[in-house]
mmCIF file of C-alpha atoms in Angstrom:
data_model
loop_
_atom_site.group_PDB
_atom_site.id
_atom_site.type_symbol
_atom_site.label_atom_id
_atom_site.label_comp_id
_atom_site.label_asym_id
_atom_site.label_seq_id
_atom_site.Cartn_x
_atom_site.Cartn_y
_atom_site.Cartn_z
ATOM 1 C CA MET A 1 -28.475 -72.758 -46.725
ATOM 2 C CA THR A 2 -30.530 -69.787 -47.877
ATOM 3 C CA THR A 3 -34.210 -70.562 -47.953
ATOM 4 C CA LEU A 4 -36.495 -69.533 -51.279
ATOM 5 C CA ARG A 5 -37.771 -67.118 -48.500
ATOM 6 C CA GLN A 6 -34.849 -65.196 -47.957
ATOM 7 C CA ALA A 7 -33.855 -65.768 -51.825
ATOM 8 C CA LEU A 8 -37.364 -63.780 -52.248
ATOM 9 C CA THR A 9 -36.866 -60.617 -50.009
ATOM 10 C CA GLN A 10 -33.405 -60.045 -51.543
ATOM 11 C CA ALA A 11 -34.763 -60.815 -55.356
ATOM 12 C CA THR A 12 -37.636 -58.005 -54.216
ATOM 13 C CA ALA A 13 -34.968 -55.838 -53.867
ATOM 14 C CA ARG A 14 -33.050 -56.197 -56.603
ATOM 15 C CA ILE A 15 -36.695 -56.046 -58.869
ATOM 16 C CA ALA A 16 -37.550 -53.156 -57.001
ATOM 17 C CA THR A 17 -34.858 -50.879 -59.176
ATOM 18 C CA LEU A 18 -37.117 -51.150 -62.272
ATOM 19 C CA SER A 19 -41.031 -52.719 -61.459
ATOM 20 C CA ASP A 20 -44.062 -51.447 -59.224
ATOM 21 C CA SER A 21 -44.820 -54.957 -58.622
ATOM 22 C CA PRO A 22 -41.490 -56.149 -57.562
ATOM 23 C CA ARG A 23 -42.324 -59.038 -54.885
ATOM 24 C CA LEU A 24 -44.981 -60.552 -57.244
ATOM 25 C CA ASP A 25 -42.996 -60.421 -60.530
ATOM 26 C CA ALA A 26 -40.296 -62.654 -57.854
ATOM 27 C CA GLU A 27 -42.712 -64.867 -56.643
ATOM 28 C CA LEU A 28 -43.874 -65.890 -60.214
ATOM 29 C CA LEU A 29 -40.060 -66.398 -61.468
ATOM 30 C CA ALA A 30 -39.861 -68.765 -58.213
ATOM 31 C CA ALA A 31 -42.734 -70.702 -59.203
ATOM 32 C CA HIS A 32 -41.773 -70.917 -62.357
ATOM 33 C CA SER A 33 -37.968 -72.078 -61.228
ATOM 34 C CA LEU A 34 -40.372 -74.781 -59.078
ATOM 35 C CA GLY A 35 -42.622 -75.391 -61.912
ATOM 36 C CA CYS A 36 -45.568 -75.182 -59.769
ATOM 37 C CA THR A 37 -48.314 -72.147 -59.572
ATOM 38 C CA ARG A 38 -47.777 -68.770 -57.011
ATOM 39 C CA GLU A 39 -49.967 -70.432 -55.145
ATOM 40 C CA ALA A 40 -48.396 -73.488 -54.394
ATOM 41 C CA MET A 41 -45.140 -72.135 -53.650
ATOM 42 C CA LEU A 42 -46.519 -69.778 -50.822
ATOM 43 C CA LEU A 43 -48.646 -72.581 -49.198
ATOM 44 C CA ALA A 44 -45.393 -74.596 -48.508
ATOM 45 C CA ARG A 45 -42.489 -74.026 -50.595
ATOM 46 C CA LEU A 46 -40.804 -71.106 -48.848
ATOM 47 C CA ASP A 47 -38.632 -72.877 -46.802
ATOM 48 C CA TYR A 48 -37.146 -74.645 -49.838
ATOM 49 C CA PRO A 49 -33.507 -74.474 -50.875
ATOM 50 C CA VAL A 50 -33.283 -71.887 -53.738
ATOM 51 C CA PRO A 51 -33.751 -73.350 -57.177
ATOM 52 C CA ALA A 52 -30.783 -73.209 -59.224
ATOM 53 C CA ALA A 53 -32.789 -71.812 -62.280
ATOM 54 C CA PHE A 54 -34.221 -68.822 -59.921
ATOM 55 C CA GLU A 55 -31.102 -66.362 -60.271
ATOM 56 C CA ALA A 56 -30.729 -66.691 -64.335
ATOM 57 C CA LEU A 57 -34.293 -65.237 -64.037
ATOM 58 C CA VAL A 58 -34.356 -62.362 -61.364
ATOM 59 C CA GLU A 59 -30.990 -61.801 -63.751
ATOM 60 C CA ARG A 60 -33.434 -61.925 -66.962
ATOM 61 C CA ARG A 61 -35.779 -59.269 -65.390
ATOM 62 C CA LEU A 62 -33.172 -56.505 -64.110
ATOM 63 C CA THR A 63 -32.765 -56.245 -68.118
ATOM 64 C CA HIS A 64 -36.436 -55.286 -68.164
ATOM 65 C CA GLU A 65 -37.643 -58.662 -69.929
ATOM 66 C CA PRO A 66 -41.233 -58.763 -69.481
ATOM 67 C CA VAL A 67 -42.068 -61.422 -66.757
ATOM 68 C CA ALA A 68 -44.547 -62.976 -68.915
ATOM 69 C CA TYR A 69 -41.494 -63.100 -71.812
ATOM 70 C CA ILE A 70 -39.752 -65.220 -69.407
ATOM 71 C CA THR A 71 -42.233 -67.366 -67.721
ATOM 72 C CA GLY A 72 -43.975 -67.668 -70.943
ATOM 73 C CA SER A 73 -47.271 -67.653 -69.971
ATOM 74 C CA ARG A 74 -49.932 -64.428 -68.322
ATOM 75 C CA ALA A 75 -53.045 -65.445 -66.514
ATOM 76 C CA PHE A 76 -55.915 -63.304 -67.717
ATOM 77 C CA TRP A 77 -59.799 -63.203 -66.496
ATOM 78 C CA THR A 78 -60.178 -67.185 -65.648
ATOM 79 C CA ILE A 79 -57.505 -68.062 -67.803
ATOM 80 C CA ASP A 80 -54.103 -68.972 -68.637
ATOM 81 C CA LEU A 81 -52.639 -67.869 -71.605
ATOM 82 C CA LEU A 82 -49.242 -68.929 -73.369
ATOM 83 C CA VAL A 83 -46.935 -65.490 -74.310
ATOM 84 C CA GLY A 84 -43.674 -64.510 -75.676
ATOM 85 C CA PRO A 85 -41.531 -62.176 -77.591
ATOM 86 C CA GLY A 86 -44.034 -60.901 -80.317
ATOM 87 C CA VAL A 87 -47.508 -60.674 -78.370
ATOM 88 C CA LEU A 88 -48.445 -57.787 -76.691
ATOM 89 C CA VAL A 89 -48.233 -59.078 -72.715
ATOM 90 C CA PRO A 90 -52.295 -59.492 -71.496
ATOM 91 C CA ARG A 91 -52.894 -57.123 -69.254
ATOM 92 C CA ALA A 92 -55.273 -56.834 -66.393
ATOM 93 C CA ASP A 93 -56.950 -53.117 -67.414
ATOM 94 C CA SER A 94 -57.999 -55.155 -70.782
ATOM 95 C CA GLU A 95 -60.406 -57.418 -68.233
ATOM 96 C CA THR A 96 -62.315 -54.083 -68.501
ATOM 97 C CA LEU A 97 -63.954 -54.891 -71.672
ATOM 98 C CA ILE A 98 -64.922 -58.838 -70.159
ATOM 99 C CA GLU A 99 -66.897 -56.980 -67.371
ATOM 100 C CA ALA A 100 -68.479 -54.956 -69.636
ATOM 101 C CA ALA A 101 -69.803 -57.204 -71.448
ATOM 102 C CA VAL A 102 -70.660 -59.772 -69.242
ATOM 103 C CA ASP A 103 -72.913 -56.657 -67.514
ATOM 104 C CA HIS A 104 -74.507 -56.232 -70.640
ATOM 105 C CA PHE A 105 -75.697 -59.311 -71.788
ATOM 106 C CA ALA A 106 -75.961 -60.206 -67.537
ATOM 107 C CA GLY A 107 -76.978 -63.941 -68.464
ATOM 108 C CA ARG A 108 -77.772 -63.886 -71.985
ATOM 109 C CA THR A 109 -74.859 -65.374 -74.484
ATOM 110 C CA PRO A 110 -73.404 -63.418 -77.128
ATOM 111 C CA ALA A 111 -73.470 -66.190 -80.108
ATOM 112 C CA ARG A 112 -71.363 -64.203 -82.102
ATOM 113 C CA ILE A 113 -68.196 -62.569 -81.113
ATOM 114 C CA LEU A 114 -65.336 -60.612 -82.935
ATOM 115 C CA ASP A 115 -61.958 -59.926 -81.938
ATOM 116 C CA LEU A 116 -60.300 -57.102 -83.491
ATOM 117 C CA GLY A 117 -56.311 -57.424 -82.871
ATOM 118 C CA THR A 118 -56.484 -60.359 -80.618
ATOM 119 C CA GLY A 119 -52.789 -60.373 -80.276
ATOM 120 C CA PRO A 120 -51.999 -64.321 -78.292
ATOM 121 C CA GLY A 121 -56.036 -64.317 -78.679
ATOM 122 C CA THR A 122 -56.413 -62.360 -75.291
ATOM 123 C CA LEU A 123 -59.764 -61.020 -75.271
ATOM 124 C CA LEU A 124 -61.803 -63.559 -77.214
ATOM 125 C CA LEU A 125 -60.339 -66.321 -75.568
ATOM 126 C CA ALA A 126 -61.824 -64.780 -72.006
ATOM 127 C CA ALA A 127 -64.984 -64.508 -73.888
ATOM 128 C CA LEU A 128 -65.894 -67.860 -75.119
ATOM 129 C CA ALA A 129 -64.765 -69.852 -71.523
ATOM 130 C CA GLU A 130 -67.273 -66.899 -70.351
ATOM 131 C CA TRP A 131 -69.706 -67.898 -72.477
ATOM 132 C CA PRO A 132 -69.616 -72.150 -73.999
ATOM 133 C CA GLN A 133 -71.853 -71.522 -76.353
ATOM 134 C CA ALA A 134 -71.002 -68.678 -78.081
ATOM 135 C CA THR A 135 -68.136 -68.929 -81.358
ATOM 136 C CA GLY A 136 -65.728 -65.915 -82.003
ATOM 137 C CA LEU A 137 -64.010 -64.822 -85.210
ATOM 138 C CA GLY A 138 -60.107 -63.256 -83.750
ATOM 139 C CA VAL A 139 -58.612 -61.199 -86.472
ATOM 140 C CA ASP A 140 -54.805 -59.809 -86.112
ATOM 141 C CA ALA A 141 -52.474 -58.427 -88.675
ATOM 142 C CA SER A 142 -49.628 -60.885 -87.346
ATOM 143 C CA ALA A 143 -48.349 -64.103 -88.127
ATOM 144 C CA GLN A 144 -46.938 -64.675 -84.712
ATOM 145 C CA ALA A 145 -49.668 -63.351 -82.727
ATOM 146 C CA LEU A 146 -51.976 -65.781 -84.391
ATOM 147 C CA ASP A 147 -49.550 -68.569 -83.868
ATOM 148 C CA TYR A 148 -49.985 -68.066 -80.096
ATOM 149 C CA ALA A 149 -53.656 -67.678 -80.572
ATOM 150 C CA ARG A 150 -54.179 -70.971 -81.598
ATOM 151 C CA ARG A 151 -51.767 -72.815 -79.453
ATOM 152 C CA ASN A 152 -53.858 -71.362 -76.239
ATOM 153 C CA GLY A 153 -57.374 -71.738 -77.830
ATOM 154 C CA ASP A 154 -56.227 -75.035 -78.420
ATOM 155 C CA ALA A 155 -54.629 -75.782 -74.960
ATOM 156 C CA LEU A 156 -58.366 -74.330 -73.588
ATOM 157 C CA GLY A 157 -60.298 -76.862 -75.756
ATOM 158 C CA MET A 158 -61.922 -74.141 -78.070
ATOM 159 C CA VAL A 159 -60.797 -75.116 -81.738
ATOM 160 C CA ASP A 160 -63.894 -76.307 -82.771
ATOM 161 C CA ARG A 161 -65.611 -73.002 -81.397
ATOM 162 C CA VAL A 162 -62.856 -70.366 -82.843
ATOM 163 C CA THR A 163 -61.652 -68.994 -86.227
ATOM 164 C CA TRP A 164 -58.026 -67.787 -86.570
ATOM 165 C CA LEU A 165 -57.739 -65.173 -89.169
ATOM 166 C CA GLU A 166 -54.938 -62.451 -90.430
ATOM 167 C CA GLY A 167 -55.832 -59.389 -91.992
ATOM 168 C CA ASP A 168 -56.216 -55.635 -91.982
ATOM 169 C CA TRP A 169 -58.934 -54.904 -88.764
ATOM 170 C CA THR A 170 -62.581 -55.569 -90.758
ATOM 171 C CA ALA A 171 -61.349 -55.951 -94.213
ATOM 172 C CA GLY A 172 -63.438 -59.185 -95.618
ATOM 173 C CA ILE A 173 -65.213 -59.682 -92.298
ATOM 174 C CA ASP A 174 -69.279 -59.796 -92.759
ATOM 175 C CA GLY A 175 -71.252 -59.593 -89.512
ATOM 176 C CA PRO A 176 -73.441 -59.616 -87.594
ATOM 177 C CA PHE A 177 -71.542 -60.185 -84.242
ATOM 178 C CA ASP A 178 -73.664 -59.786 -80.926
ATOM 179 C CA LEU A 179 -70.053 -59.013 -79.089
ATOM 180 C CA ILE A 180 -66.926 -57.087 -80.920
ATOM 181 C CA LEU A 181 -63.917 -56.778 -78.997
ATOM 182 C CA ALA A 182 -61.429 -54.417 -79.697
ATOM 183 C CA ASN A 183 -57.385 -53.680 -77.912
ATOM 184 C CA PRO A 184 -56.271 -51.658 -81.184
ATOM 185 C CA PRO A 185 -52.671 -50.124 -80.299
ATOM 186 C CA TYR A 186 -53.358 -46.274 -79.081
ATOM 187 C CA ILE A 187 -49.794 -44.761 -77.927
ATOM 188 C CA GLY A 188 -48.770 -41.338 -80.427
ATOM 189 C CA THR A 189 -46.087 -41.962 -81.991
ATOM 190 C CA GLY A 190 -43.924 -39.484 -79.596
ATOM 191 C CA GLU A 191 -45.217 -40.846 -76.271
ATOM 192 C CA ALA A 192 -42.578 -42.392 -74.113
ATOM 193 C CA LEU A 193 -42.895 -45.486 -72.865
ATOM 194 C CA PRO A 194 -41.465 -48.262 -70.435
ATOM 195 C CA HIS A 195 -38.235 -49.497 -71.666
ATOM 196 C CA GLU A 196 -39.849 -52.947 -70.286
ATOM 197 C CA VAL A 197 -42.435 -52.236 -73.286
ATOM 198 C CA ALA A 198 -40.316 -50.090 -75.518
ATOM 199 C CA GLY A 199 -37.591 -52.364 -75.726
ATOM 200 C CA HIS A 200 -39.850 -55.936 -75.681
ATOM 201 C CA GLU A 201 -43.093 -55.392 -76.929
ATOM 202 C CA PRO A 202 -43.665 -55.789 -80.617
ATOM 203 C CA GLY A 203 -44.191 -51.850 -82.168
ATOM 204 C CA GLY A 204 -47.081 -52.601 -84.387
ATOM 205 C CA ALA A 205 -49.273 -53.624 -80.990
ATOM 206 C CA LEU A 206 -48.750 -50.245 -79.675
ATOM 207 C CA PHE A 207 -47.926 -47.177 -81.631
ATOM 208 C CA ALA A 208 -50.989 -45.889 -83.650
ATOM 209 C CA GLY A 209 -49.858 -42.342 -85.573
ATOM 210 C CA VAL A 210 -49.144 -39.591 -83.988
ATOM 211 C CA ASP A 211 -52.641 -39.109 -81.544
ATOM 212 C CA GLY A 212 -52.946 -42.615 -81.238
ATOM 213 C CA LEU A 213 -56.215 -42.656 -82.770
ATOM 214 C CA ASP A 214 -55.801 -43.946 -85.888
ATOM 215 C CA ASP A 215 -56.874 -47.099 -85.929
ATOM 216 C CA TYR A 216 -60.172 -46.356 -84.231
ATOM 217 C CA ARG A 217 -60.836 -44.275 -87.392
ATOM 218 C CA ARG A 218 -60.462 -47.510 -89.104
ATOM 219 C CA ILE A 219 -62.532 -49.674 -86.476
ATOM 220 C CA VAL A 220 -65.387 -47.619 -85.398
ATOM 221 C CA PRO A 221 -66.917 -45.983 -89.221
ATOM 222 C CA GLU A 222 -67.381 -50.262 -89.691
ATOM 223 C CA LEU A 223 -69.215 -51.194 -86.429
ATOM 224 C CA PRO A 224 -72.843 -50.310 -87.431
ATOM 225 C CA ARG A 225 -72.725 -53.071 -90.384
ATOM 226 C CA LEU A 226 -71.006 -55.500 -87.883
ATOM 227 C CA LEU A 227 -73.333 -55.279 -84.691
ATOM 228 C CA ALA A 228 -75.804 -57.614 -84.287
ATOM 229 C CA PRO A 229 -79.561 -55.889 -83.054
ATOM 230 C CA GLY A 230 -78.842 -55.387 -79.288
ATOM 231 C CA GLY A 231 -74.704 -55.737 -79.709
ATOM 232 C CA ILE A 232 -72.461 -54.230 -78.175
ATOM 233 C CA ALA A 233 -68.599 -53.473 -78.849
ATOM 234 C CA THR A 234 -66.170 -52.770 -76.306
ATOM 235 C CA ILE A 235 -63.476 -51.234 -77.063
ATOM 236 C CA GLU A 236 -60.296 -50.490 -75.317
ATOM 237 C CA ILE A 237 -58.941 -47.157 -74.946
ATOM 238 C CA GLY A 238 -55.761 -44.964 -73.198
ATOM 239 C CA HIS A 239 -57.224 -43.289 -70.071
ATOM 240 C CA GLU A 240 -57.150 -39.816 -72.082
ATOM 241 C CA GLN A 241 -58.865 -40.852 -75.442
ATOM 242 C CA GLY A 242 -62.334 -41.104 -73.755
ATOM 243 C CA ASP A 243 -64.098 -37.860 -75.089
ATOM 244 C CA ALA A 244 -62.095 -38.774 -78.367
ATOM 245 C CA VAL A 245 -63.206 -42.270 -79.031
ATOM 246 C CA LEU A 246 -67.050 -41.141 -78.047
ATOM 247 C CA ALA A 247 -66.893 -38.520 -80.378
ATOM 248 C CA LEU A 248 -65.852 -41.073 -82.824
ATOM 249 C CA VAL A 249 -68.990 -43.317 -82.129
ATOM 250 C CA ALA A 250 -71.356 -40.822 -82.289
ATOM 251 C CA ASP A 251 -70.102 -39.353 -85.570
ATOM 252 C CA VAL A 252 -71.307 -43.507 -86.865
ATOM 253 C CA GLY A 253 -74.642 -42.995 -85.337
ATOM 254 C CA LEU A 254 -74.145 -45.300 -81.944
ATOM 255 C CA PRO A 255 -74.616 -44.590 -78.358
ATOM 256 C CA ALA A 256 -71.587 -45.245 -76.313
ATOM 257 C CA ARG A 257 -70.607 -44.754 -72.793
ATOM 258 C CA LEU A 258 -67.275 -45.142 -70.763
ATOM 259 C CA VAL A 259 -66.002 -47.695 -68.647
ATOM 260 C CA ARG A 260 -63.474 -47.766 -65.813
ATOM 261 C CA ASP A 261 -60.829 -49.999 -65.076
ATOM 262 C CA LEU A 262 -59.890 -50.786 -61.508
ATOM 263 C CA GLY A 263 -57.625 -47.727 -60.934
ATOM 264 C CA SER A 264 -60.600 -45.618 -61.491
ATOM 265 C CA ARG A 265 -59.327 -44.510 -65.198
ATOM 266 C CA PRO A 266 -61.183 -44.972 -68.132
ATOM 267 C CA ARG A 267 -60.773 -47.633 -70.346
ATOM 268 C CA CYS A 268 -63.105 -48.699 -72.553
ATOM 269 C CA VAL A 269 -65.670 -47.280 -74.749
ATOM 270 C CA VAL A 270 -68.968 -49.416 -74.804
ATOM 271 C CA ALA A 271 -70.500 -48.927 -78.659
ATOM 272 C CA GLY A 272 -74.320 -50.211 -79.636
#
């Protein structure tokens, strides 16, 4: 009998041809096929027989399909989110925006939070989990993404604290907000992306003109009218876009600083 432990070793070797985290990928797929958490599997189930569904999940991963799409969920900050085709997969780098906000408010609660380009509700729901007294508005141009966001908000028991709006960035929105979160598209249209991203995730959540700055040029000028006194915006950036986005913020008269992610790359501009 092949054990799950042995199958994980074999799957890791196969997935290594396309992933920077092949062991983690294999473990997440195996746990999904068992219907348990990765932690529960690692603690007690490695000597189980291989689940019948595991091989098919590995085969899907070998086509570059994102693990989160295969399992239907992704952990982010302190919450788990439903995700799938049509939405941007939440990434650990984006937690930098929440960390920067936690540092800024230091024991205070941002009463009203705006999330621009909310996708499946990633940043907004993480913030609402961090501050149980806060309420929020999540905006996205994609009805498909907002369907995931609504389901995530419902699953997390936040239906009375959050409003979802299908819209065009800040159009029709009135402040003030204590915290504005934004993870806009920031990839230049000519930039190459891994097949896992370009071949599966929605282009509308990735690309923003030739230099990747088109959506910052629309969002940043609106910040002064939307931010409450003492409030901040935390904005995700590509790691080479720090100077450009800082300049946009300076042009509208707001102070700004860069925050680095866990890989020490510039990842977030804090404005306000």
